Coordinates of C-alpha atoms in Angstrom, one line a residue:
M19 CA -27.0 6.7 -15.4
T20 CA -24.8 9.8 -16.2
E21 CA -25.3 11.6 -19.5
N22 CA -22.2 10.2 -21.2
A23 CA -22.2 6.8 -19.6
P24 CA -21.3 3.9 -21.8
N25 CA -24.1 1.5 -22.9
L26 CA -23.4 -1.4 -20.6
S27 CA -27.0 -2.1 -19.7
G28 CA -26.7 -5.8 -20.2
S29 CA -23.4 -6.2 -18.4
T30 CA -22.2 -7.3 -14.9
A31 CA -19.3 -5.8 -13.0
V32 CA -17.7 -7.5 -10.0
V33 CA -15.9 -5.6 -7.2
I34 CA -13.6 -7.5 -4.9
G35 CA -13.7 -6.0 -1.4
A36 CA -16.4 -4.2 0.5
G37 CA -14.2 -1.6 2.2
I38 CA -14.4 2.1 1.4
A39 CA -12.5 1.6 -1.9
G40 CA -14.8 -1.2 -3.1
L41 CA -18.0 0.6 -2.0
C42 CA -17.0 3.7 -3.9
A43 CA -16.2 1.7 -7.0
A44 CA -19.6 -0.1 -6.7
R45 CA -21.4 3.3 -6.5
V46 CA -19.7 4.4 -9.7
L47 CA -20.3 1.1 -11.5
A48 CA -24.0 1.1 -10.5
D49 CA -24.6 4.1 -12.8
R50 CA -23.0 2.2 -15.7
Y51 CA -23.8 -1.5 -15.4
A52 CA -27.0 -3.5 -15.2
R53 CA -25.6 -5.5 -12.3
V54 CA -22.9 -5.0 -9.8
I55 CA -21.8 -7.7 -7.4
V56 CA -19.5 -6.8 -4.4
L57 CA -17.6 -9.8 -2.9
D58 CA -15.9 -9.8 0.5
R59 CA -14.4 -12.7 2.3
D60 CA -15.2 -11.1 5.7
H61 CA -18.3 -11.1 7.8
L62 CA -20.0 -7.7 7.4
P63 CA -21.5 -6.6 10.7
P64 CA -25.0 -5.2 10.8
S65 CA -23.9 -2.2 12.8
A66 CA -21.0 0.2 13.0
A67 CA -18.6 -2.3 14.5
P68 CA -15.0 -3.1 13.7
R69 CA -14.4 -6.2 11.6
R70 CA -11.5 -8.6 11.1
G71 CA -10.9 -7.7 7.5
V72 CA -10.2 -4.1 8.3
P73 CA -7.4 -4.2 10.9
Q74 CA -7.3 -0.4 11.1
G75 CA -11.0 -0.2 12.0
N76 CA -10.3 0.3 15.7
H77 CA -8.1 3.3 15.0
G78 CA -8.5 6.8 13.8
A79 CA -10.0 7.3 10.3
V80 CA -9.4 10.6 8.6
L81 CA -10.8 11.9 5.3
L82 CA -8.9 14.7 3.7
A83 CA -11.0 17.5 2.5
A84 CA -10.8 16.3 -1.1
G85 CA -11.9 12.8 0.0
Q86 CA -14.8 14.2 2.0
R87 CA -15.9 16.2 -1.0
A88 CA -15.6 13.2 -3.3
L89 CA -17.6 11.0 -1.0
G90 CA -20.3 13.7 -0.9
E91 CA -20.4 13.7 -4.7
L92 CA -20.7 10.0 -4.9
F93 CA -23.3 9.8 -2.1
D94 CA -25.5 12.8 -2.0
G95 CA -26.2 14.0 1.6
L96 CA -23.6 11.7 3.2
V97 CA -22.0 14.4 5.3
D98 CA -25.3 15.3 6.9
E99 CA -26.1 11.6 7.4
L100 CA -22.8 11.1 9.2
V101 CA -23.3 14.2 11.4
G102 CA -26.8 12.9 12.2
A103 CA -25.2 9.7 13.3
G104 CA -22.8 11.5 15.7
A105 CA -19.8 12.5 13.6
V106 CA -18.3 15.7 14.8
P107 CA -17.5 18.6 12.4
F108 CA -14.5 20.8 13.2
E109 CA -12.3 23.5 11.6
P110 CA -8.7 22.1 11.8
G111 CA -7.1 25.6 11.9
T112 CA -9.2 27.0 14.7
E113 CA -10.6 24.0 16.6
M114 CA -7.7 21.6 16.8
I115 CA -4.6 21.9 19.0
F116 CA -1.8 21.2 16.5
Y117 CA 1.7 20.9 17.9
R118 CA 4.8 20.5 15.7
Y119 CA 8.3 22.0 15.5
G120 CA 8.4 23.2 19.1
S121 CA 5.1 25.1 19.2
V122 CA 1.4 24.9 19.2
W123 CA 0.3 26.6 16.0
A124 CA -1.7 29.7 16.4
K125 CA -5.4 29.5 15.6
S126 CA -5.9 30.5 12.0
P127 CA -8.9 29.7 9.7
T128 CA -8.2 27.2 6.9
G129 CA -11.6 27.5 5.2
I130 CA -12.0 23.7 5.6
T131 CA -14.5 21.8 7.7
L132 CA -13.6 18.2 8.5
L133 CA -15.6 15.4 10.1
S134 CA -14.4 13.2 12.9
F135 CA -15.9 9.7 13.2
S136 CA -14.9 6.1 13.6
R137 CA -14.1 4.1 10.5
P138 CA -16.8 1.5 11.3
L139 CA -19.4 4.3 11.3
L140 CA -18.2 5.6 7.9
E141 CA -18.1 2.1 6.4
H142 CA -21.5 1.1 7.8
T143 CA -23.1 4.3 6.5
V144 CA -21.6 4.0 3.0
R145 CA -22.3 0.2 2.8
G146 CA -26.0 1.0 3.7
R147 CA -26.1 3.5 0.8
V148 CA -24.6 1.0 -1.7
S149 CA -26.8 -1.9 -0.4
A150 CA -29.9 0.3 -1.2
L151 CA -29.0 0.6 -4.9
R152 CA -31.4 -1.6 -6.8
N153 CA -28.8 -3.2 -9.1
V154 CA -26.0 -3.8 -6.4
E155 CA -25.6 -7.1 -4.5
I156 CA -23.1 -7.4 -1.6
R157 CA -22.1 -10.9 -0.8
A158 CA -20.2 -11.5 2.4
G159 CA -18.1 -14.6 3.2
V160 CA -17.1 -15.1 -0.4
A161 CA -13.4 -15.2 -1.4
V162 CA -11.9 -14.8 -4.9
S163 CA -9.0 -17.2 -5.8
G164 CA -8.3 -15.9 -9.4
L165 CA -9.4 -14.4 -12.6
A166 CA -11.0 -16.1 -15.6
G167 CA -10.1 -15.1 -19.1
A168 CA -8.1 -15.6 -22.2
G169 CA -6.6 -13.7 -25.1
G170 CA -5.9 -10.7 -23.0
V171 CA -9.5 -10.3 -21.8
V172 CA -10.8 -11.0 -18.2
T173 CA -14.2 -12.6 -18.4
G174 CA -14.9 -13.3 -14.7
V175 CA -13.6 -14.2 -11.3
V176 CA -13.0 -17.7 -9.9
L177 CA -14.3 -18.2 -6.3
D178 CA -12.6 -20.3 -3.7
S179 CA -15.6 -22.7 -4.1
G180 CA -14.5 -23.3 -7.6
E181 CA -17.4 -21.4 -9.1
T182 CA -16.7 -19.0 -11.9
L183 CA -18.7 -15.8 -11.8
P184 CA -18.8 -14.2 -15.3
C185 CA -18.6 -10.5 -15.7
A186 CA -17.5 -7.7 -18.1
L187 CA -15.3 -5.9 -15.6
V188 CA -13.5 -6.8 -12.4
V189 CA -12.4 -4.0 -10.0
D190 CA -9.9 -5.3 -7.4
S191 CA -10.3 -3.4 -4.2
S192 CA -9.1 -6.2 -2.0
G193 CA -6.5 -4.0 -0.3
R194 CA -2.8 -4.2 0.4
G195 CA -2.8 -8.0 0.2
S196 CA -4.2 -8.1 -3.3
R197 CA -3.0 -11.1 -5.3
S198 CA -2.9 -9.2 -8.5
D199 CA 0.7 -10.2 -9.2
R200 CA -0.2 -13.9 -9.4
W201 CA -3.5 -13.3 -11.1
L202 CA -1.9 -11.2 -13.9
A203 CA 0.9 -13.8 -14.3
E204 CA -1.7 -16.6 -14.8
L205 CA -3.1 -14.5 -17.7
G206 CA 0.3 -14.0 -19.3
F207 CA 0.8 -10.4 -18.1
A208 CA 3.7 -8.9 -16.2
A209 CA 3.2 -7.8 -12.6
P210 CA 3.7 -4.1 -11.8
A211 CA 7.0 -3.0 -10.2
V212 CA 6.7 -2.2 -6.5
T213 CA 8.1 0.7 -4.5
E214 CA 8.3 -0.1 -0.8
I215 CA 9.4 2.3 2.0
K216 CA 10.0 0.5 5.3
I217 CA 8.9 2.7 8.2
G218 CA 8.0 0.4 11.1
V219 CA 5.0 2.5 12.2
G220 CA 2.7 1.3 14.9
Y221 CA 0.1 2.7 17.2
T222 CA -2.2 1.8 20.1
T223 CA -5.8 3.2 20.4
R224 CA -8.2 3.3 23.3
L225 CA -11.7 4.9 23.5
Y226 CA -12.7 7.1 26.4
R227 CA -16.0 8.7 27.5
R228 CA -16.3 12.3 26.2
K229 CA -18.0 15.1 28.2
P230 CA -18.5 18.8 27.4
G231 CA -15.5 20.8 28.6
D232 CA -13.0 18.0 28.4
L233 CA -11.0 20.3 26.1
S234 CA -11.7 24.0 27.0
D235 CA -10.7 25.6 23.8
A236 CA -10.4 22.9 21.1
T237 CA -12.2 19.9 19.5
A238 CA -9.2 17.7 18.8
V239 CA -5.5 17.4 19.5
F240 CA -2.7 16.3 17.1
V241 CA 0.9 16.2 18.2
L242 CA 3.3 15.4 15.4
P243 CA 7.1 14.7 15.8
A244 CA 9.8 16.8 14.2
A245 CA 12.0 14.3 12.5
P246 CA 14.6 12.9 12.9
H247 CA 15.1 13.6 16.6
E248 CA 11.4 13.0 17.5
T249 CA 9.5 9.9 16.5
R250 CA 6.3 9.8 18.7
V251 CA 2.8 10.9 17.6
G252 CA -0.4 11.4 19.6
L253 CA -4.0 12.0 18.4
A254 CA -7.2 12.7 20.2
L255 CA -10.4 12.8 18.1
P256 CA -14.1 13.2 19.1
I257 CA -16.2 10.5 17.6
E258 CA -19.8 9.4 17.7
D259 CA -21.6 8.2 20.9
D260 CA -19.8 10.8 23.0
R261 CA -16.4 9.1 22.9
W262 CA -12.8 10.2 22.5
L263 CA -10.6 8.1 20.2
I264 CA -7.1 8.5 21.5
S265 CA -4.1 7.0 19.7
M266 CA -0.4 6.8 20.7
G267 CA 2.1 5.8 18.0
G268 CA 5.4 6.4 16.4
W269 CA 7.9 5.5 13.7
H270 CA 10.5 2.8 13.7
G271 CA 9.2 0.8 16.6
D272 CA 8.7 3.7 19.0
F273 CA 5.1 3.0 20.0
P274 CA 3.4 1.5 23.1
A275 CA 3.8 -2.2 23.7
V276 CA 0.8 -4.3 22.9
G277 CA -1.4 -4.9 26.0
D278 CA 0.5 -2.5 28.3
P279 CA -1.8 0.3 29.5
D280 CA 1.0 1.8 31.5
A281 CA 3.1 2.2 28.4
F282 CA 0.1 3.9 26.6
T283 CA -0.1 6.5 29.4
A284 CA 3.7 6.9 29.6
H285 CA 3.8 7.5 25.9
A286 CA 1.2 10.3 26.2
R287 CA 3.1 11.9 29.0
S288 CA 6.3 11.8 26.9
L289 CA 4.8 14.0 24.2
P290 CA 6.0 17.6 24.1
H291 CA 2.4 18.8 24.6
P292 CA 0.3 17.8 27.6
G293 CA -3.2 18.0 26.0
I294 CA -3.6 14.3 25.3
A295 CA -2.2 13.1 28.6
G296 CA -4.6 15.5 30.3
L297 CA -7.5 13.9 28.5
I298 CA -6.4 10.4 29.6
D299 CA -6.2 11.6 33.2
R300 CA -9.7 13.2 33.1
C301 CA -11.7 10.7 31.1
E302 CA -13.0 7.3 31.7
P303 CA -11.8 4.5 29.4
V304 CA -14.6 2.5 27.7
T305 CA -12.5 -0.1 25.8
E306 CA -9.3 -1.9 26.2
A307 CA -6.3 -0.7 24.2
V308 CA -5.9 -2.2 20.7
S309 CA -2.6 -2.1 18.7
F310 CA -1.8 -2.0 15.0
T311 CA 1.5 -2.2 13.1
F312 CA 2.3 -1.0 9.6
P313 CA 5.6 -2.1 8.2
S314 CA 5.9 -0.1 5.0
N315 CA 4.3 2.2 2.4
R316 CA 3.8 0.1 -0.7
R317 CA 3.0 1.3 -4.2
R318 CA 2.3 -0.9 -7.3
H319 CA 3.2 0.9 -10.5
F320 CA 0.5 -0.3 -12.8
E321 CA 0.9 2.9 -14.8
D322 CA 4.3 1.6 -16.0
L323 CA 3.2 -1.8 -17.3
P324 CA 3.6 -2.2 -21.1
A325 CA 0.3 -4.0 -21.4
H326 CA -2.9 -4.5 -19.4
P327 CA -5.7 -7.1 -19.7
A328 CA -9.1 -5.7 -20.7
G329 CA -11.6 -6.2 -17.9
Y330 CA -9.4 -5.9 -14.8
L331 CA -8.6 -2.8 -12.8
A332 CA -7.0 -2.3 -9.3
L333 CA -8.2 0.5 -7.0
G334 CA -7.4 1.8 -3.5
D335 CA -4.8 0.0 -1.4
A336 CA -4.5 -2.6 -4.1
I337 CA -2.5 0.1 -6.0
C338 CA -1.0 2.1 -3.1
S339 CA -1.0 1.6 0.6
F340 CA 0.1 4.7 2.6
N341 CA 1.5 5.2 6.1
P342 CA -1.9 5.5 7.9
I343 CA -0.7 8.4 10.1
Y344 CA -1.1 10.7 7.2
G345 CA -4.7 9.7 6.6
Q346 CA -4.5 9.6 2.8
G347 CA -5.8 6.1 1.8
M348 CA -9.6 6.5 1.8
T349 CA -9.3 9.9 0.1
C350 CA -7.3 8.5 -2.7
A351 CA -9.6 5.5 -3.1
A352 CA -12.6 7.8 -3.5
L353 CA -10.8 10.0 -6.0
E354 CA -9.7 6.9 -8.0
A355 CA -13.3 5.7 -8.1
Q356 CA -14.3 9.0 -9.6
A357 CA -11.5 8.6 -12.1
L358 CA -12.8 5.1 -13.0
G359 CA -16.2 6.6 -13.8
R360 CA -14.6 9.3 -16.0
Q361 CA -12.6 6.7 -18.0
L362 CA -15.5 4.4 -18.5
D363 CA -17.5 7.3 -19.9
A364 CA -14.6 8.4 -22.1
H365 CA -13.9 5.0 -23.6
G366 CA -17.4 3.6 -23.8
A367 CA -16.1 0.1 -23.6
V368 CA -13.9 -2.1 -21.3
T369 CA -10.6 -2.2 -23.2
A370 CA -6.9 -2.4 -22.5
A371 CA -6.7 1.3 -23.5
L372 CA -9.1 2.1 -20.8
A373 CA -6.9 0.4 -18.2
T374 CA -3.9 2.4 -19.5
D375 CA -5.7 5.7 -19.2
Y376 CA -7.2 4.8 -15.8
Y377 CA -3.8 3.9 -14.3
G378 CA -2.3 7.1 -15.7
E379 CA -5.0 9.2 -14.0
A380 CA -4.6 7.2 -10.7
A381 CA -0.9 7.8 -10.8
H382 CA -1.6 11.6 -11.1
I383 CA -4.0 11.4 -8.1
L384 CA -1.3 9.5 -6.0
A385 CA 1.6 11.8 -6.9
T386 CA 1.0 14.5 -4.2
P387 CA 0.0 12.3 -1.3
W388 CA 2.8 9.8 -2.1
G389 CA 5.3 12.7 -2.1
F390 CA 4.1 13.8 1.3
A391 CA 4.3 10.3 2.7
A392 CA 7.7 9.5 1.2
G393 CA 9.1 12.9 2.3
G394 CA 7.8 12.6 5.8
D395 CA 9.1 9.0 6.2
F396 CA 12.5 9.6 4.6
A397 CA 13.1 12.4 7.1
Y398 CA 14.2 9.5 9.4
P399 CA 17.6 7.9 8.5
Q400 CA 16.3 4.5 9.7
T401 CA 13.8 4.5 6.8
Q402 CA 14.6 1.9 4.2
G403 CA 13.9 2.0 0.5
E404 CA 14.9 3.8 -2.6
R405 CA 15.2 7.5 -1.7
P406 CA 13.6 9.8 -4.2
R407 CA 16.0 12.2 -5.9
G408 CA 16.2 15.6 -4.1
I409 CA 14.3 14.3 -1.1
A410 CA 16.6 16.0 1.4
L411 CA 16.1 19.4 -0.2
R412 CA 12.4 18.9 -0.4
N413 CA 12.2 18.0 3.3
R414 CA 14.2 21.1 4.3
Y415 CA 11.8 23.3 2.3
S416 CA 8.8 21.4 3.7
R417 CA 10.0 22.2 7.2
R418 CA 10.4 25.9 6.3
I419 CA 6.8 25.9 4.9
Q420 CA 5.5 24.6 8.2
L421 CA 7.5 27.0 10.2
A422 CA 6.2 29.9 8.1
A423 CA 2.7 28.5 8.5
Q424 CA 3.0 29.0 12.2
V425 CA 3.2 32.8 11.8
D426 CA 1.5 33.5 8.4
P427 CA -2.2 32.6 8.1
E428 CA -2.1 32.8 4.3
I429 CA 0.7 30.3 4.0
R430 CA -1.0 28.0 6.4
R431 CA -4.2 28.2 4.4
I432 CA -2.4 27.4 1.2
F433 CA -0.3 24.6 2.7
T434 CA -3.4 23.0 4.3
A435 CA -5.2 23.1 0.9
V436 CA -2.3 21.3 -0.7
Q437 CA -2.2 18.7 2.0
H438 CA -5.9 18.1 1.6
L439 CA -5.5 17.7 -2.2
L440 CA -7.6 20.7 -2.9
T441 CA -4.8 22.8 -4.5
P442 CA -1.9 21.6 -6.7
P443 CA 1.5 21.6 -4.9
G444 CA 3.1 23.8 -7.5
V445 CA 1.7 26.9 -5.8
L446 CA 4.2 26.3 -3.0
R447 CA 7.1 26.4 -5.5
K448 CA 6.4 29.7 -7.1
P449 CA 9.3 32.1 -6.7
A450 CA 7.3 34.7 -4.7
M451 CA 6.0 32.0 -2.4
V452 CA 9.5 30.5 -1.9
L453 CA 10.9 33.9 -0.9
R454 CA 8.0 34.5 1.5
V455 CA 8.4 31.1 3.1
L456 CA 12.2 31.6 3.6
R457 CA 11.7 35.0 5.1
L458 CA 8.8 34.2 7.5
S459 CA 10.1 30.8 8.6
R460 CA 12.8 32.6 10.5
R461 CA 10.2 34.3 12.7
A462 CA 8.4 31.1 13.8
P463 CA 8.5 30.0 17.4
G464 CA 9.9 26.6 16.4
A465 CA 12.6 28.0 14.1
R466 CA 15.3 27.1 16.6
A467 CA 14.0 23.6 17.3
P468 CA 16.5 20.9 16.5
R469 CA 16.7 20.0 12.8

């Protein structure tokens, strides 16, 4: 137990959902509660295999640098354990072919080391860590149908079987499909307002056998479109068991048709950089192609509610579900779990005030990644939703930053640190930085690319 942890030694906490968000929450709660029960309606495989309850499990999983650091703080030695299991470390500035705005960006150190792995490997490894905690129990095949409580206090969860499981705190990490709106209404509380940005993103992924020398001068390939005239994206990541994870996708329906391997290859050949198509030509496929669609970013604004019940908190995709191409979801979940621990320690008791402060801190964590996601998606005129004020100006400046990053290593290092939630975005808006960006962006190879 941490030094300032509240005295909850006789209490039970329940976590709904055994994905990355729920497992991070359970790790935090295990230091502060006598008993933690994690419930998941899915079958949890005994190995690093995709599962039905995580539809993105077959596709690329990226931890931003801040998320990798947070998971390392929650689970000591996790990075080394993942590398030992086959995860591939790489420096994104020097070991990844990155193409956007008409050019492959010059190799330039970012000071960041990322890990490349499959999502099932990460979840299996983290679940093993959580399962080993003496006061944590993970129950698979158990679904929650509601909350128990009265007088503004949640006192347990109601299972589909009709059983009520009493507890002092419920953490809802059940994902994008969380039924929090109905559950809160049944307790007499308002549901949070929802912001939805409809993007029609989809992608198809296939695994290939990986051999030394498949890429002569890089570890990964990432080809991003320059909106609005380009919509297609391609990604090739090395993962455990000597495999390539290759994904083809796009915005607003521009992605390979489900079950059409020829469309997958044609999509790769249509990208403005040949690196991924070359890998597909050289490497042997080891799985069939699997597709996934994602209709919209969705954010529930719990921070704006006038009142919260004591004893219930949402976390992860149950608060905010991002466009998965940006790779922000797991990072935000880990950071929110750490915020949960800080607020429990600060309040010392499970109260409505704790919920208010927790949701305020979660909103602060989400502000930068949500701004990146909304900005990138609203660069397409087809995107539907309430456009943030000033989004066109911000998108023009974002394009200038990325053009300047093509030719200036320091701007690239700073921009990458902001993207990875290591540095506040205000550094990019300082007058000296703005002038430098505007001046250097004119020299970039992609400066004359269509806007």
